[in-house]
Coordinates of N, CA, C and O in Angstrom, one line a residue:
M338 N 35.0 -99.5 2.5 CA 34.5 -98.8 3.5 C 34.7 -97.5 3.7 O 34.2 -96.4 4.1
Q339 N 36.1 -97.5 3.6 CA 36.8 -96.2 3.6 C 36.3 -95.3 2.4 O 36.4 -94.1 2.6
T340 N 36.1 -95.8 1.4 CA 35.7 -95.1 0.3 C 34.2 -94.5 0.5 O 34.0 -93.4 0.1
N341 N 33.5 -95.2 1.3 CA 32.2 -94.7 1.7 C 32.4 -93.5 2.4 O 31.6 -92.5 2.5
R342 N 33.4 -93.7 3.5 CA 33.6 -92.6 4.5 C 34.0 -91.6 4.0 O 33.7 -90.4 4.1
L343 N 34.9 -91.6 2.8 CA 35.6 -90.7 2.1 C 34.6 -89.7 1.3 O 34.6 -88.7 1.3
K344 N 33.7 -90.7 0.8 CA 32.5 -90.1 -0.1 C 31.6 -89.2 0.8 O 31.3 -88.2 0.5
K345 N 31.6 -89.8 2.1 CA 30.6 -89.0 3.1 C 31.3 -87.5 3.5 O 30.8 -86.4 3.6
H346 N 32.6 -87.7 3.7 CA 33.5 -86.6 4.2 C 33.4 -85.5 2.9 O 33.3 -84.1 3.1
V347 N 33.8 -86.1 1.8 CA 33.8 -85.2 0.7 C 32.4 -84.5 0.5 O 32.2 -83.4 0.1
S348 N 31.3 -85.2 0.5 CA 29.9 -84.7 0.2 C 29.8 -83.5 1.4 O 29.1 -82.5 0.9
W349 N 30.0 -83.8 2.5 CA 30.0 -82.9 3.5 C 30.8 -81.6 3.3 O 30.3 -80.4 3.5
V350 N 31.9 -81.7 3.0 CA 32.9 -80.5 2.7 C 32.2 -79.8 1.4 O 32.2 -78.6 1.5
V351 N 31.8 -80.4 0.5 CA 31.1 -80.0 -0.6 C 29.9 -79.2 -0.2 O 29.7 -77.9 -0.7
M352 N 29.0 -79.6 0.8 CA 27.8 -79.0 0.9 C 28.2 -77.7 1.9 O 27.5 -76.6 1.7
I353 N 29.3 -78.1 2.7 CA 29.7 -76.7 3.6 C 30.3 -75.8 2.7 O 29.9 -74.5 3.0
G354 N 31.0 -76.3 1.7 CA 31.4 -75.2 0.8 C 30.3 -74.4 0.0 O 30.5 -73.3 -0.5
A355 N 29.3 -75.2 -0.5 CA 28.2 -74.6 -1.1 C 27.4 -73.5 -0.3 O 27.1 -72.5 -0.9
V356 N 27.3 -74.0 1.0 CA 26.7 -73.2 1.8 C 27.4 -71.8 1.9 O 26.8 -70.6 2.1
I357 N 28.8 -72.0 2.4 CA 29.7 -70.7 2.3 C 29.6 -69.9 1.2 O 29.5 -68.6 1.3
C358 N 29.6 -70.4 0.0 CA 29.6 -69.7 -1.3 C 28.2 -69.0 -1.2 O 28.1 -67.8 -1.8
I359 N 27.2 -69.6 -1.0 CA 25.9 -68.9 -1.0 C 25.5 -68.0 -0.2 O 25.4 -66.7 -0.5
W360 N 26.4 -68.2 1.0 CA 26.2 -67.0 2.2 C 27.0 -65.7 1.8 O 26.6 -64.7 2.0
L361 N 28.1 -66.0 1.1 CA 29.0 -64.8 0.5 C 28.4 -64.3 -0.5 O 28.3 -63.1 -0.8
L362 N 27.7 -65.0 -1.5 CA 27.0 -64.3 -2.6 C 25.8 -63.5 -2.1 O 25.6 -62.2 -2.5
F363 N 25.1 -64.0 -1.2 CA 24.0 -63.2 -0.5 C 24.6 -61.9 0.3 O 24.0 -60.8 0.1
T364 N 25.5 -61.9 1.0 CA 25.9 -60.8 1.7 C 26.7 -59.6 0.7 O 26.4 -58.6 1.1
M365 N 27.2 -60.2 -0.3 CA 27.9 -59.4 -1.4 C 26.7 -58.5 -2.1 O 26.5 -57.2 -2.4
L366 N 25.5 -59.4 -2.4 CA 24.5 -58.6 -3.0 C 23.6 -57.7 -2.1 O 23.3 -56.6 -2.4
Q367 N 23.6 -58.0 -0.9 CA 23.0 -57.0 0.2 C 23.9 -55.7 0.2 O 23.4 -54.5 0.2
K368 N 25.2 -55.8 0.1 CA 26.0 -54.8 0.4 C 25.9 -53.8 -0.8 O 26.0 -52.6 -1.0
K369 N 25.9 -54.5 -2.1 CA 25.7 -53.8 -3.4 C 24.5 -53.0 -3.5 O 24.4 -52.1 -4.0
E370 N 23.3 -53.7 -2.9 CA 22.0 -52.9 -2.9 C 22.3 -51.6 -2.0 O 21.5 -50.7 -2.3
G371 N 22.6 -51.8 -1.0 CA 22.9 -50.8 -0.1 C 23.6 -49.6 -0.7 O 23.6 -48.4 -0.4
Q372 N 24.8 -49.9 -1.5 CA 25.5 -49.1 -2.1 C 25.0 -48.4 -3.2 O 24.9 -47.1 -3.4
D373 N 23.9 -48.8 -3.8 CA 23.3 -48.5 -5.0 C 22.3 -47.4 -4.2 O 22.2 -46.2 -4.8
K374 N 21.7 -47.6 -3.1 CA 20.7 -46.7 -2.6 C 21.6 -45.4 -2.1 O 21.1 -44.3 -2.5
S375 N 22.7 -45.7 -1.7 CA 23.6 -44.5 -1.0 C 24.1 -43.5 -2.3 O 24.2 -42.4 -2.1
D376 N 24.3 -44.3 -3.4 CA 24.7 -43.6 -4.6 C 23.6 -42.9 -5.2 O 23.9 -41.7 -5.9
K377 N 22.4 -43.1 -4.9 CA 21.3 -42.3 -5.5 C 21.0 -41.0 -4.7 O 20.1 -40.2 -5.3
G378 N 21.6 -40.7 -3.7 CA 21.4 -39.5 -2.7 C 20.4 -39.7 -1.8 O 20.1 -38.8 -1.1
V379 N 20.1 -40.8 -1.4 CA 18.9 -41.0 -0.4 C 19.6 -41.3 0.8 O 20.5 -42.2 0.9
Q380 N 19.6 -40.2 1.6 CA 20.2 -40.2 3.0 C 19.1 -39.8 4.1 O 18.1 -39.3 3.7
P381 N 19.2 -40.6 5.1 CA 18.3 -40.2 6.0 C 18.2 -38.7 6.5 O 19.1 -37.9 6.5
A382 N 16.9 -38.2 6.8 CA 16.7 -36.9 7.1 C 17.1 -36.6 8.4 O 16.8 -37.4 9.4
P383 N 17.6 -35.4 8.7 CA 18.1 -34.9 10.2 C 16.6 -34.6 10.9 O 15.7 -34.2 10.5
V384 N 16.6 -35.0 12.1 CA 15.3 -35.0 13.2 C 15.7 -34.1 14.3 O 16.7 -34.5 14.8
E385 N 14.8 -33.1 14.7 CA 15.3 -32.4 15.7 C 14.2 -32.9 16.8 O 13.0 -33.2 16.6
V386 N 14.7 -33.1 18.0 CA 13.9 -33.6 19.0 C 13.8 -32.6 20.2 O 14.5 -31.5 20.3
A387 N 12.5 -32.3 20.5 CA 12.0 -31.2 21.7 C 11.0 -31.8 22.6 O 10.4 -32.9 22.3
S388 N 11.0 -31.2 23.7 CA 9.9 -31.6 24.7 C 8.6 -31.1 24.2 O 8.4 -30.3 23.4
I389 N 7.5 -31.8 24.7 CA 6.1 -31.6 24.4 C 5.8 -30.5 25.0 O 5.9 -30.0 26.1
Q390 N 5.2 -29.4 24.2 CA 4.5 -28.0 24.6 C 3.2 -28.2 24.1 O 2.6 -28.4 23.2
R391 N 2.2 -27.4 25.2 CA 0.9 -27.3 24.6 C 0.8 -25.8 24.2 O 1.3 -25.0 24.9
G392 N 0.0 -25.4 23.2 CA -0.4 -24.3 22.7 C -1.3 -24.2 21.5 O -1.7 -25.2 21.0
Q393 N -1.5 -22.9 21.1 CA -2.4 -22.8 19.7 C -1.5 -23.2 18.6 O -0.5 -22.9 18.5
I394 N -2.2 -23.9 17.4 CA -1.5 -24.2 16.4 C -1.9 -23.0 15.5 O -3.0 -22.7 15.2
S395 N -0.9 -22.4 14.8 CA -1.1 -21.2 13.9 C -0.3 -21.5 12.7 O 0.9 -21.9 12.8
L396 N -0.8 -21.3 11.6 CA -0.1 -21.2 10.4 C 0.2 -20.0 9.7 O -1.0 -19.3 9.4
R397 N 1.1 -19.4 9.6 CA 1.6 -18.1 9.0 C 2.3 -18.2 7.8 O 3.4 -18.8 8.1
R398 N 2.1 -17.3 7.1 CA 2.9 -17.4 5.8 C 2.9 -16.1 5.4 O 2.1 -15.2 5.4
T399 N 4.1 -15.6 4.8 CA 4.3 -14.1 4.3 C 4.4 -14.3 2.6 O 5.6 -15.0 2.3
F400 N 3.9 -13.5 2.1 CA 4.0 -13.6 0.6 C 4.2 -12.2 0.1 O 4.0 -11.2 0.6
N401 N 5.2 -11.9 -0.9 CA 5.6 -10.7 -1.5 C 4.9 -10.9 -2.9 O 4.9 -11.9 -3.7
G402 N 4.4 -9.7 -3.1 CA 3.7 -9.5 -4.8 C 2.9 -8.3 -4.8 O 3.0 -7.4 -3.9
S403 N 2.3 -8.1 -5.6 CA 1.4 -7.0 -6.1 C 0.0 -7.3 -6.7 O 0.0 -8.4 -7.3
L404 N -0.9 -6.7 -6.1 CA -2.3 -6.8 -6.5 C -2.6 -5.9 -7.8 O -2.2 -4.6 -7.5
E405 N -3.4 -6.1 -8.6 CA -3.7 -5.2 -9.6 C -5.4 -5.1 -9.6 O -5.9 -6.2 -9.9
A406 N -6.0 -4.2 -9.7 CA -7.5 -4.1 -9.8 C -7.9 -4.3 -11.1 O -7.3 -3.8 -12.2
Q407 N -9.3 -4.6 -11.4 CA -9.7 -4.9 -12.5 C -10.1 -3.4 -13.1 O -9.9 -3.2 -14.4
A408 N -10.4 -2.4 -12.2 CA -10.5 -1.0 -13.0 C -10.1 -0.1 -12.0 O -9.9 -0.4 -10.7
E409 N -9.3 1.1 -12.4 CA -9.0 2.1 -11.6 C -9.6 3.4 -11.7 O -10.1 3.6 -12.7
F410 N -9.6 4.3 -10.7 CA -10.2 5.4 -10.7 C -9.3 6.4 -10.1 O -8.9 6.2 -8.8
V411 N -8.9 7.3 -10.6 CA -8.0 8.6 -10.3 C -8.7 9.7 -9.5 O -9.6 10.3 -10.4
V412 N -8.7 9.9 -8.3 CA -9.3 11.0 -7.6 C -8.5 12.2 -7.6 O -7.3 12.3 -7.2
A413 N -9.1 13.2 -8.4 CA -8.4 14.6 -8.4 C -9.5 15.6 -7.9 O -10.4 16.0 -8.8
P414 N -9.2 16.1 -6.8 CA -10.1 17.2 -6.5 C -10.1 18.5 -7.1 O -8.9 18.8 -7.6
K415 N -10.9 19.2 -7.2 CA -11.0 20.7 -7.9 C -10.1 21.6 -6.9 O -9.6 22.7 -7.6
V416 N -10.0 21.4 -5.6 CA -9.3 22.2 -4.8 C -8.3 21.3 -4.2 O -8.5 20.2 -3.8
G417 N -7.3 22.0 -3.6 CA -6.2 21.3 -2.8 C -6.8 21.7 -1.3 O -7.5 22.6 -0.8
G418 N -6.1 20.6 -0.4 CA -6.3 20.7 0.9 C -5.9 19.4 1.8 O -5.6 18.5 1.2
R419 N -5.9 19.7 2.9 CA -5.7 18.5 3.8 C -6.9 17.4 3.8 O -8.1 17.9 3.9
V420 N -6.5 16.1 3.6 CA -7.8 15.2 3.8 C -8.3 15.0 5.3 O -7.4 15.0 6.2
E421 N -9.3 15.3 5.6 CA -10.0 15.3 7.0 C -10.5 13.9 7.3 O -10.3 13.4 8.3
R422 N -11.2 13.4 6.4 CA -11.9 12.0 6.6 C -11.8 11.1 5.4 O -12.1 11.6 4.2
M423 N -11.6 9.7 5.4 CA -11.6 8.9 4.3 C -12.7 7.8 4.7 O -12.3 6.9 5.3
P424 N -13.9 7.8 4.1 CA -14.8 6.8 4.7 C -14.6 5.6 3.9 O -15.2 4.3 4.3
V425 N -13.7 5.4 2.9 CA -13.6 4.1 2.2 C -12.1 3.9 2.2 O -11.2 4.5 2.5
N426 N -11.8 2.3 2.2 CA -10.4 2.2 2.2 C -9.9 1.7 0.8 O -10.5 1.3 -0.1
L427 N -8.4 1.6 0.9 CA -7.9 1.2 -0.3 C -8.4 -0.1 -0.9 O -8.6 -1.0 0.0
A428 N -8.7 -0.3 -2.0 CA -9.2 -1.4 -3.0 C -10.6 -1.7 -2.6 O -11.2 -2.8 -2.9
D429 N -11.4 -0.6 -1.8 CA -12.8 -0.9 -1.7 C -13.6 -0.6 -3.0 O -13.2 0.2 -3.7
T430 N -14.7 -1.3 -3.1 CA -15.6 -0.9 -4.2 C -16.4 0.2 -3.9 O -17.0 0.5 -3.0
V431 N -16.4 1.2 -4.9 CA -17.2 2.5 -4.8 C -18.2 2.6 -5.8 O -18.2 2.1 -6.9
E432 N -19.3 3.5 -5.6 CA -20.4 3.8 -6.5 C -20.3 5.0 -6.9 O -19.6 5.6 -6.4
N433 N -21.0 5.2 -8.0 CA -20.7 6.7 -8.5 C -21.5 7.5 -7.7 O -22.7 7.4 -7.2
G434 N -20.9 8.7 -7.6 CA -21.4 9.9 -6.6 C -21.0 9.4 -5.1 O -21.3 10.3 -4.3
Q435 N -20.4 8.6 -4.9 CA -20.0 8.2 -3.4 C -19.0 9.1 -3.0 O -18.1 9.2 -3.7
I436 N -18.9 9.5 -1.9 CA -17.9 10.3 -1.1 C -16.7 9.4 -0.9 O -16.7 8.4 0.1
V437 N -15.5 9.9 -1.3 CA -14.1 9.0 -1.2 C -13.3 9.7 -0.2 O -12.7 8.9 0.4
A438 N -13.5 10.9 0.0 CA -12.6 11.8 0.8 C -13.2 13.1 1.2 O -13.9 13.6 0.2
E439 N -13.0 13.7 2.4 CA -13.5 15.0 2.8 C -12.2 15.6 3.1 O -11.6 15.4 3.9
L440 N -12.3 16.9 2.5 CA -11.3 17.8 2.7 C -11.5 18.9 3.8 O -12.6 19.2 4.1
D441 N -10.5 19.4 4.5 CA -10.6 20.2 5.5 C -10.8 21.5 5.1 O -10.3 22.1 4.1
N442 N -11.9 22.2 5.3 CA -12.7 23.5 4.7 C -12.1 24.6 5.6 O -12.9 25.7 5.3
D443 N -11.6 24.5 6.7 CA -11.2 25.8 7.4 C -10.6 27.1 6.5 O -10.9 28.1 6.9
E444 N -9.5 26.7 5.7 CA -8.9 27.6 4.9 C -10.0 28.5 3.9 O -10.0 29.6 3.7
Y445 N -11.0 27.5 3.4 CA -11.9 28.0 2.7 C -13.0 29.0 3.4 O -13.5 29.9 2.8
V446 N -13.3 28.5 4.8 CA -14.2 29.4 5.4 C -13.6 30.7 5.9 O -14.2 31.7 5.4
Q447 N -12.3 30.5 6.2 CA -11.7 31.9 6.3 C -11.4 32.8 5.2 O -11.7 33.8 5.2
A448 N -11.3 32.1 4.0 CA -11.2 32.8 2.7 C -12.5 33.7 2.4 O -12.6 34.6 2.0
V449 N -13.6 32.9 2.7 CA -15.0 33.5 2.4 C -15.2 34.7 3.5 O -15.8 35.6 3.1
A450 N -14.8 34.4 4.6 CA -14.9 35.6 5.7 C -14.1 36.6 5.3 O -14.4 38.0 5.3
L451 N -12.9 36.5 4.7 CA -12.0 37.6 4.2 C -12.5 38.3 3.1 O -12.6 39.5 3.0
A452 N -13.2 37.5 2.2 CA -13.8 38.2 1.0 C -15.0 38.9 1.4 O -15.4 40.0 0.9
N453 N -15.9 38.4 2.2 CA -16.9 39.3 2.8 C -16.5 40.5 3.4 O -17.0 41.7 3.3
A454 N -15.4 40.5 4.1 CA -14.8 41.7 4.9 C -14.4 42.7 3.6 O -14.5 44.0 4.0
D455 N -13.7 42.2 2.6 CA -13.3 43.1 1.5 C -14.5 43.9 0.9 O -14.4 44.7 0.5
L456 N -15.4 42.8 0.7 CA -16.7 43.4 0.0 C -17.2 44.7 1.0 O -17.6 45.5 0.4
S457 N -17.3 44.4 2.3 CA -17.7 45.4 3.2 C -17.0 46.6 3.0 O -17.5 47.8 2.9
V458 N -15.5 46.5 2.8 CA -14.8 47.6 2.9 C -15.0 48.4 1.5 O -15.2 49.6 1.3
T459 N -15.2 47.5 0.3 CA -15.4 48.2 -0.8 C -16.6 48.7 -0.9 O -16.9 50.0 -1.4
I460 N -17.8 48.3 -0.4 CA -19.1 48.9 -0.3 C -18.9 50.2 0.3 O -19.6 51.5 0.1
A461 N -18.1 50.2 1.6 CA -17.9 51.6 2.4 C -17.4 52.6 1.5 O -17.5 53.8 1.5
N462 N -16.3 52.3 0.7 CA -15.6 53.0 -0.3 C -16.6 53.5 -1.2 O -16.2 54.6 -1.5
L463 N -17.3 52.5 -1.5 CA -18.3 53.1 -2.8 C -19.2 54.2 -2.1 O -19.6 55.4 -2.8
V464 N -19.8 54.1 -1.1 CA -20.6 55.0 -0.4 C -20.0 56.1 -0.1 O -20.4 57.4 -0.2
E465 N -18.5 56.0 0.4 CA -17.9 57.2 0.4 C -17.5 58.3 -0.8 O -17.7 59.4 -0.7
A466 N -17.4 57.5 -1.8 CA -17.0 57.9 -3.1 C -18.3 58.7 -3.7 O -18.1 59.7 -4.1
E467 N -19.4 58.0 -3.4 CA -20.9 58.5 -3.9 C -21.1 59.9 -3.0 O -21.5 60.9 -3.6
S468 N -20.8 59.9 -1.7 CA -21.1 61.0 -0.9 C -20.0 62.2 -1.4 O -20.3 63.5 -1.4
A469 N -18.8 61.9 -1.5 CA -17.9 62.8 -2.2 C -18.3 63.4 -3.6 O -18.0 64.5 -3.9
L470 N -18.7 62.6 -4.4 CA -19.3 63.0 -5.6 C -20.4 64.1 -5.5 O -20.6 64.9 -6.1
E471 N -21.2 63.5 -4.5 CA -22.5 64.6 -4.4 C -22.0 65.8 -3.6 O -22.5 67.1 -4.2
I472 N -21.0 65.9 -2.8 CA -20.5 67.0 -2.3 C -19.8 67.8 -3.3 O -20.0 69.1 -3.5
A473 N -19.0 67.1 -4.2 CA -18.5 67.8 -5.4 C -19.4 68.4 -6.2 O -19.0 69.7 -6.8
D474 N -20.5 67.9 -6.5 CA -21.8 68.2 -7.5 C -22.2 69.8 -6.9 O -22.4 70.5 -7.6
R475 N -22.5 69.6 -5.8 CA -23.1 70.7 -5.1 C -22.1 71.9 -5.1 O -22.6 73.0 -5.4
E476 N -20.9 71.5 -4.8 CA -19.8 72.6 -4.9 C -19.8 73.3 -6.2 O -19.5 74.3 -6.4
F477 N -19.6 72.3 -7.3 CA -19.7 72.6 -8.7 C -20.8 73.8 -9.0 O -20.7 74.7 -9.7
E478 N -22.0 73.2 -8.6 CA -23.2 74.0 -8.9 C -23.2 75.4 -8.2 O -23.6 76.4 -8.7
R479 N -22.7 75.4 -7.0 CA -22.6 76.6 -6.2 C -21.6 77.6 -6.9 O -21.8 78.9 -7.2
V480 N -20.2 77.0 -7.3 CA -19.3 77.9 -8.0 C -19.8 78.3 -9.5 O -19.6 79.7 -9.9
E481 N -20.6 77.5 -10.0 CA -21.2 78.0 -11.3 C -22.2 79.1 -11.2 O -22.1 80.1 -12.1
I482 N -23.0 78.9 -10.1 CA -24.0 80.2 -9.9 C -23.2 81.3 -9.5 O -23.6 82.5 -10.1
L483 N -22.3 81.3 -8.8 CA -21.4 82.4 -8.2 C -20.8 83.0 -9.6 O -20.5 84.3 -9.7
K484 N -20.1 82.2 -10.3 CA -19.5 82.7 -11.7 C -20.7 83.6 -12.6 O -20.1 84.6 -13.1
K485 N -21.7 83.1 -12.6 CA -22.7 83.7 -13.5 C -23.1 85.1 -12.9 O -23.4 86.0 -13.5
R486 N -23.0 85.2 -11.6 CA -23.2 86.4 -10.9 C -22.0 87.3 -10.8 O -22.1 88.5 -10.5
G487 N -20.8 86.6 -11.3 CA -19.7 87.5 -11.4 C -18.8 87.4 -10.1 O -17.9 88.2 -9.9
V488 N -19.3 86.7 -9.1 CA -18.6 86.7 -7.7 C -17.2 85.7 -7.8 O -16.3 86.1 -7.3
A489 N -17.5 84.6 -8.3 CA -16.5 83.5 -8.4 C -15.4 83.9 -9.7 O -15.9 84.4 -10.7
S490 N -14.1 83.5 -9.6 CA -13.2 83.7 -10.5 C -13.2 82.5 -11.5 O -13.8 81.4 -11.1
E491 N -12.5 82.7 -12.8 CA -12.5 81.5 -13.6 C -11.6 80.5 -13.1 O -11.9 79.3 -13.5
S492 N -10.5 80.7 -12.4 CA -9.7 79.6 -12.1 C -10.3 78.8 -10.7 O -10.4 77.7 -11.0
R493 N -11.3 79.4 -10.0 CA -12.3 78.8 -9.1 C -13.2 77.8 -9.9 O -13.2 76.7 -9.6
Y494 N -13.7 78.5 -10.9 CA -14.5 77.6 -11.8 C -13.8 76.2 -12.2 O -14.4 75.2 -12.4
D495 N -12.5 76.4 -12.7 CA -11.9 75.5 -13.6 C -11.5 74.3 -12.2 O -11.4 73.0 -12.6
E496 N -11.4 74.7 -11.2 CA -11.2 74.1 -10.0 C -12.3 72.7 -9.8 O -12.1 71.7 -9.8

């Protein structure tokens, strides 16, 4: 009977030992899996906590770069001046013959007025010169007649 009892105690000890070994093996495997995950760089993400706020949701993004058009047109006016009005914007599509900018024409209006004034002065000078020529022609004819009569001298005729 004692052997039966001894066998029961030994079997209980063996079963308890087996359970402890299985439990130790299981915990070691779990620790190893946890270490493998941390070795791979997987870490929990930091989280910011804030109170709830009401407002509009908007998504704004800023990008750097440059755009290039399919076709370019260089605008070069025949005259210089200040730009008074631009009916088109940068990168707008334009048609042939469309006005893209208007220049300030005050300087050219003033230049035309100055040219008209110069023309008037030149016309007045021409009239004065024609009048002086007419007077000189009459004086020459008078001196010529007087020389033929012998009243005017040769030096007066040369004048």
